[in-house]
Amino acid sequence: MCNNFRVLVLYTDNMNIPYLDLQSINQRFNDDLEDAFQRVLASGRYLQGEENIKFATEFAHYIGVEHCIPVSNGLDALTLILEALKQFYGWRDGDEVIVPAFTFVASVEAVRLAGLKPVFCEVTSEGLLDVNAIPACISSCTRAILPVHLYGTMCEMPALQRIAEAANLLLVEDAAQAHGASYQGRKAGGWGVATAFSFYPGKNLGALGDAGAVVTNHTALAERIRTLANYGSAEKYRHCLPGHNMRMDEIQAAVLRIKLRQLDADNRIRQSIAKRYLAEINHLEVQQLHESVRTQSVYHIFPIFVDKRETWQSYLQDKGIQTLIHYPLAVHEQDSFRDYKHLEFPMAERLAHSCLSLPLHPLLKEEEVTYIVETINNYPR
């Protein structure tokens, strides 16, 4: 009787649960952020100053690599990696990079921006690059494999390494959603020749605007990327390469240094919430991702997969629960990739057409998680 009454109260007095409350998340750091703003303002150095140097050192240490190059955003990070590799190894325009058919479009757009050709590959039911589908994608023009650690969960990196080594290909990680994620204890960012991170404000480690980074253990590659990101200049007013303006500003570096200290604690909260979702959501129409004992996801996004997604989303919205869709189309279905629309990737398309992302962030309360779970489980069957 008591349990029934509690559920009745929840459903007659709806909560209001936003998908993500960035304002409250960032307010936790108010005092430190104020100090950082004043410190940068007083320094008179707003680009390529001490905050960038210190963040690069701290983030490289966190990932467990030799080099970190702070840059303007995640797309630019990935584009710089591919451009630098293209120069280093003499790749030609139109050489191929294997990419997942289901990801955020930036993962694939970077390949085109670098003058290379994306080759789409099917994904697993977890939304990750399907290692069994990769061999059929490899041709004499293939130069790299680009695994995306989607939703905060790492791809099968040992298997990808074996495939890459056997075919003489490079691995470039897209860890834009995987700050702190690991596979068998080794963090995202420490497996490929180089890795791109995004610090978009909504990420587990988010700036207060656009920002990104490249990490690598390849010293010469790091120097090339740093030069390309700074107008092709390694020395002021001397430009040895055609380059870009893709630098991180000092304010964002200072913000990220503050928030990096909280990242692991925030990720543990995310993992705790995800564990509840996985254990307690039991509606027969809802499919969830499976946890792997080999990976430690940081649950940047927690999707469920449902038919009649719009009906589910409307139902949850009516109950005060905001959801988002990551992502409504597989990449080859996007108009910007219309030349690939004739291709078919059934799993990528199924995930894109049925995914619905639930609220999951460090300030989500236990009672809100309970309400979300019970609301889903009480969806009319």
PDB file of N, CA and C in Angstrom, residues 313-358:
ATOM      1  N   GLN A 313       9.056  10.242 -25.958  1.00  0.00           N
ATOM      2  CA  GLN A 313       9.610  11.540 -25.574  1.00  0.00           C
ATOM      3  C   GLN A 313       8.509  12.489 -25.110  1.00  0.00           C
ATOM      4  N   SER A 314       7.374  12.466 -25.792  1.00  0.00           N
ATOM      5  CA  SER A 314       6.244  13.301 -25.395  1.00  0.00           C
ATOM      6  C   SER A 314       5.701  12.878 -24.029  1.00  0.00           C
ATOM      7  N   TYR A 315       5.619  11.587 -23.804  1.00  0.00           N
ATOM      8  CA  TYR A 315       5.156  11.062 -22.518  1.00  0.00           C
ATOM      9  C   TYR A 315       6.059  11.530 -21.381  1.00  0.00           C
ATOM     10  N   LEU A 316       7.366  11.397 -21.564  1.00  0.00           N
ATOM     11  CA  LEU A 316       8.297  11.805 -20.510  1.00  0.00           C
ATOM     12  C   LEU A 316       8.274  13.309 -20.305  1.00  0.00           C
ATOM     13  N   GLN A 317       8.150  14.072 -21.398  1.00  0.00           N
ATOM     14  CA  GLN A 317       8.063  15.525 -21.275  1.00  0.00           C
ATOM     15  C   GLN A 317       6.827  15.925 -20.482  1.00  0.00           C
ATOM     16  N   ASP A 318       5.708  15.252 -20.736  1.00  0.00           N
ATOM     17  CA  ASP A 318       4.475  15.545 -19.993  1.00  0.00           C
ATOM     18  C   ASP A 318       4.643  15.264 -18.503  1.00  0.00           C
ATOM     19  N   LYS A 319       5.534  14.344 -18.174  1.00  0.00           N
ATOM     20  CA  LYS A 319       5.808  14.022 -16.770  1.00  0.00           C
ATOM     21  C   LYS A 319       6.922  14.883 -16.189  1.00  0.00           C
ATOM     22  N   GLY A 320       7.408  15.859 -16.954  1.00  0.00           N
ATOM     23  CA  GLY A 320       8.419  16.778 -16.449  1.00  0.00           C
ATOM     24  C   GLY A 320       9.848  16.325 -16.649  1.00  0.00           C
ATOM     25  N   ILE A 321      10.062  15.333 -17.511  1.00  0.00           N
ATOM     26  CA  ILE A 321      11.415  14.795 -17.739  1.00  0.00           C
ATOM     27  C   ILE A 321      11.853  15.174 -19.148  1.00  0.00           C
ATOM     28  N   GLN A 322      12.883  15.994 -19.233  1.00  0.00           N
ATOM     29  CA  GLN A 322      13.403  16.396 -20.539  1.00  0.00           C
ATOM     30  C   GLN A 322      14.382  15.347 -21.052  1.00  0.00           C
ATOM     31  N   THR A 323      14.215  14.945 -22.296  1.00  0.00           N
ATOM     32  CA  THR A 323      15.146  14.024 -22.941  1.00  0.00           C
ATOM     33  C   THR A 323      15.672  14.665 -24.217  1.00  0.00           C
ATOM     34  N   LEU A 324      16.800  14.162 -24.699  1.00  0.00           N
ATOM     35  CA  LEU A 324      17.361  14.598 -25.975  1.00  0.00           C
ATOM     36  C   LEU A 324      17.583  13.381 -26.866  1.00  0.00           C
ATOM     37  N   ILE A 325      17.944  13.632 -28.110  1.00  0.00           N
ATOM     38  CA  ILE A 325      18.193  12.549 -29.059  1.00  0.00           C
ATOM     39  C   ILE A 325      19.625  12.668 -29.575  1.00  0.00           C
ATOM     40  N   HIS A 326      20.431  11.661 -29.291  1.00  0.00           N
ATOM     41  CA  HIS A 326      21.819  11.600 -29.764  1.00  0.00           C
ATOM     42  C   HIS A 326      22.040  10.275 -30.527  1.00  0.00           C
ATOM     43  N   TYR A 327      21.843  10.247 -31.792  1.00  0.00           N
ATOM     44  CA  TYR A 327      21.635  11.307 -32.771  1.00  0.00           C
ATOM     45  C   TYR A 327      20.531  10.824 -33.690  1.00  0.00           C
ATOM     46  N   PRO A 328      19.693  11.711 -34.243  1.00  0.00           N
ATOM     47  CA  PRO A 328      18.491  11.250 -34.931  1.00  0.00           C
ATOM     48  C   PRO A 328      18.729  10.597 -36.282  1.00  0.00           C
ATOM     49  N   LEU A 329      19.910  10.815 -36.867  1.00  0.00           N
ATOM     50  CA  LEU A 329      20.249  10.216 -38.156  1.00  0.00           C
ATOM     51  C   LEU A 329      21.639   9.609 -38.080  1.00  0.00           C
ATOM     52  N   ALA A 330      21.814   8.458 -38.734  1.00  0.00           N
ATOM     53  CA  ALA A 330      23.171   7.970 -38.958  1.00  0.00           C
ATOM     54  C   ALA A 330      23.864   8.957 -39.899  1.00  0.00           C
ATOM     55  N   VAL A 331      25.195   8.991 -39.860  1.00  0.00           N
ATOM     56  CA  VAL A 331      25.907  10.044 -40.593  1.00  0.00           C
ATOM     57  C   VAL A 331      25.638   9.958 -42.098  1.00  0.00           C
ATOM     58  N   HIS A 332      25.595   8.753 -42.642  1.00  0.00           N
ATOM     59  CA  HIS A 332      25.385   8.614 -44.087  1.00  0.00           C
ATOM     60  C   HIS A 332      23.973   9.030 -44.507  1.00  0.00           C
ATOM     61  N   GLU A 333      23.073   9.231 -43.536  1.00  0.00           N
ATOM     62  CA  GLU A 333      21.717   9.693 -43.835  1.00  0.00           C
ATOM     63  C   GLU A 333      21.614  11.224 -43.846  1.00  0.00           C
ATOM     64  N   GLN A 334      22.655  11.907 -43.414  1.00  0.00           N
ATOM     65  CA  GLN A 334      22.634  13.364 -43.366  1.00  0.00           C
ATOM     66  C   GLN A 334      22.719  13.954 -44.780  1.00  0.00           C
ATOM     67  N   ASP A 335      22.044  15.084 -44.995  1.00  0.00           N
ATOM     68  CA  ASP A 335      22.087  15.731 -46.309  1.00  0.00           C
ATOM     69  C   ASP A 335      23.503  16.131 -46.696  1.00  0.00           C
ATOM     70  N   SER A 336      24.321  16.492 -45.710  1.00  0.00           N
ATOM     71  CA  SER A 336      25.692  16.903 -46.012  1.00  0.00           C
ATOM     72  C   SER A 336      26.552  15.738 -46.498  1.00  0.00           C
ATOM     73  N   PHE A 337      26.051  14.502 -46.344  1.00  0.00           N
ATOM     74  CA  PHE A 337      26.746  13.312 -46.845  1.00  0.00           C
ATOM     75  C   PHE A 337      25.844  12.573 -47.834  1.00  0.00           C
ATOM     76  N   ARG A 338      25.170  13.353 -48.672  1.00  0.00           N
ATOM     77  CA  ARG A 338      24.170  12.768 -49.577  1.00  0.00           C
ATOM     78  C   ARG A 338      24.783  11.767 -50.551  1.00  0.00           C
ATOM     79  N   ASP A 339      26.069  11.903 -50.824  1.00  0.00           N
ATOM     80  CA  ASP A 339      26.713  10.958 -51.750  1.00  0.00           C
ATOM     81  C   ASP A 339      26.773   9.549 -51.178  1.00  0.00           C
ATOM     82  N   TYR A 340      26.523   9.426 -49.876  1.00  0.00           N
ATOM     83  CA  TYR A 340      26.594   8.118 -49.221  1.00  0.00           C
ATOM     84  C   TYR A 340      25.204   7.557 -48.898  1.00  0.00           C
ATOM     85  N   LYS A 341      24.159   8.272 -49.289  1.00  0.00           N
ATOM     86  CA  LYS A 341      22.811   7.889 -48.860  1.00  0.00           C
ATOM     87  C   LYS A 341      22.357   6.541 -49.421  1.00  0.00           C
ATOM     88  N   HIS A 342      22.993   6.078 -50.478  1.00  0.00           N
ATOM     89  CA  HIS A 342      22.625   4.785 -51.044  1.00  0.00           C
ATOM     90  C   HIS A 342      23.124   3.621 -50.188  1.00  0.00           C
ATOM     91  N   LEU A 343      24.026   3.903 -49.251  1.00  0.00           N
ATOM     92  CA  LEU A 343      24.577   2.845 -48.408  1.00  0.00           C
ATOM     93  C   LEU A 343      23.577   2.441 -47.328  1.00  0.00           C
ATOM     94  N   GLU A 344      23.736   1.235 -46.826  1.00  0.00           N
ATOM     95  CA  GLU A 344      22.855   0.732 -45.778  1.00  0.00           C
ATOM     96  C   GLU A 344      23.695   0.176 -44.628  1.00  0.00           C
ATOM     97  N   PHE A 345      23.397   0.668 -43.439  1.00  0.00           N
ATOM     98  CA  PHE A 345      24.018   0.179 -42.215  1.00  0.00           C
ATOM     99  C   PHE A 345      22.894  -0.043 -41.211  1.00  0.00           C
ATOM    100  N   PRO A 346      22.310  -1.226 -41.201  1.00  0.00           N
ATOM    101  CA  PRO A 346      21.085  -1.463 -40.424  1.00  0.00           C
ATOM    102  C   PRO A 346      21.204  -1.144 -38.943  1.00  0.00           C
ATOM    103  N   MET A 347      22.315  -1.513 -38.320  1.00  0.00           N
ATOM    104  CA  MET A 347      22.448  -1.264 -36.883  1.00  0.00           C
ATOM    105  C   MET A 347      22.589   0.231 -36.608  1.00  0.00           C
ATOM    106  N   ALA A 348      23.421   0.910 -37.383  1.00  0.00           N
ATOM    107  CA  ALA A 348      23.579   2.352 -37.202  1.00  0.00           C
ATOM    108  C   ALA A 348      22.243   3.059 -37.376  1.00  0.00           C
ATOM    109  N   GLU A 349      21.478   2.647 -38.370  1.00  0.00           N
ATOM    110  CA  GLU A 349      20.189   3.279 -38.627  1.00  0.00           C
ATOM    111  C   GLU A 349      19.190   2.969 -37.516  1.00  0.00           C
ATOM    112  N   ARG A 350      19.198   1.731 -37.021  1.00  0.00           N
ATOM    113  CA  ARG A 350      18.269   1.374 -35.947  1.00  0.00           C
ATOM    114  C   ARG A 350      18.550   2.176 -34.691  1.00  0.00           C
ATOM    115  N   LEU A 351      19.821   2.311 -34.335  1.00  0.00           N
ATOM    116  CA  LEU A 351      20.179   3.085 -33.150  1.00  0.00           C
ATOM    117  C   LEU A 351      19.772   4.549 -33.319  1.00  0.00           C
ATOM    118  N   ALA A 352      20.064   5.105 -34.492  1.00  0.00           N
ATOM    119  CA  ALA A 352      19.747   6.517 -34.729  1.00  0.00           C
ATOM    120  C   ALA A 352      18.250   6.782 -34.644  1.00  0.00           C
ATOM    121  N   HIS A 353      17.457   5.844 -35.106  1.00  0.00           N
ATOM    122  CA  HIS A 353      16.019   6.065 -35.186  1.00  0.00           C
ATOM    123  C   HIS A 353      15.273   5.710 -33.909  1.00  0.00           C
ATOM    124  N   SER A 354      15.986   5.136 -32.926  1.00  0.00           N
ATOM    125  CA  SER A 354      15.293   4.710 -31.696  1.00  0.00           C
ATOM    126  C   SER A 354      15.917   5.244 -30.413  1.00  0.00           C
ATOM    127  N   CYS A 355      17.041   5.965 -30.508  1.00  0.00           N
ATOM    128  CA  CYS A 355      17.737   6.393 -29.287  1.00  0.00           C
ATOM    129  C   CYS A 355      17.020   7.567 -28.623  1.00  0.00           C
ATOM    130  N   LEU A 356      17.057   7.574 -27.310  1.00  0.00           N
ATOM    131  CA  LEU A 356      16.477   8.644 -26.498  1.00  0.00           C
ATOM    132  C   LEU A 356      17.340   8.786 -25.254  1.00  0.00           C
ATOM    133  N   SER A 357      17.924   9.961 -25.034  1.00  0.00           N
ATOM    134  CA  SER A 357      18.902  10.147 -23.969  1.00  0.00           C
ATOM    135  C   SER A 357      18.237  10.665 -22.698  1.00  0.00           C
ATOM    136  N   LEU A 358      18.511   9.978 -21.585  1.00  0.00           N
ATOM    137  CA  LEU A 358      17.930  10.338 -20.295  1.00  0.00           C
ATOM    138  C   LEU A 358      18.822  11.341 -19.562  1.00  0.00           C
TER     139      LEU A 358
END
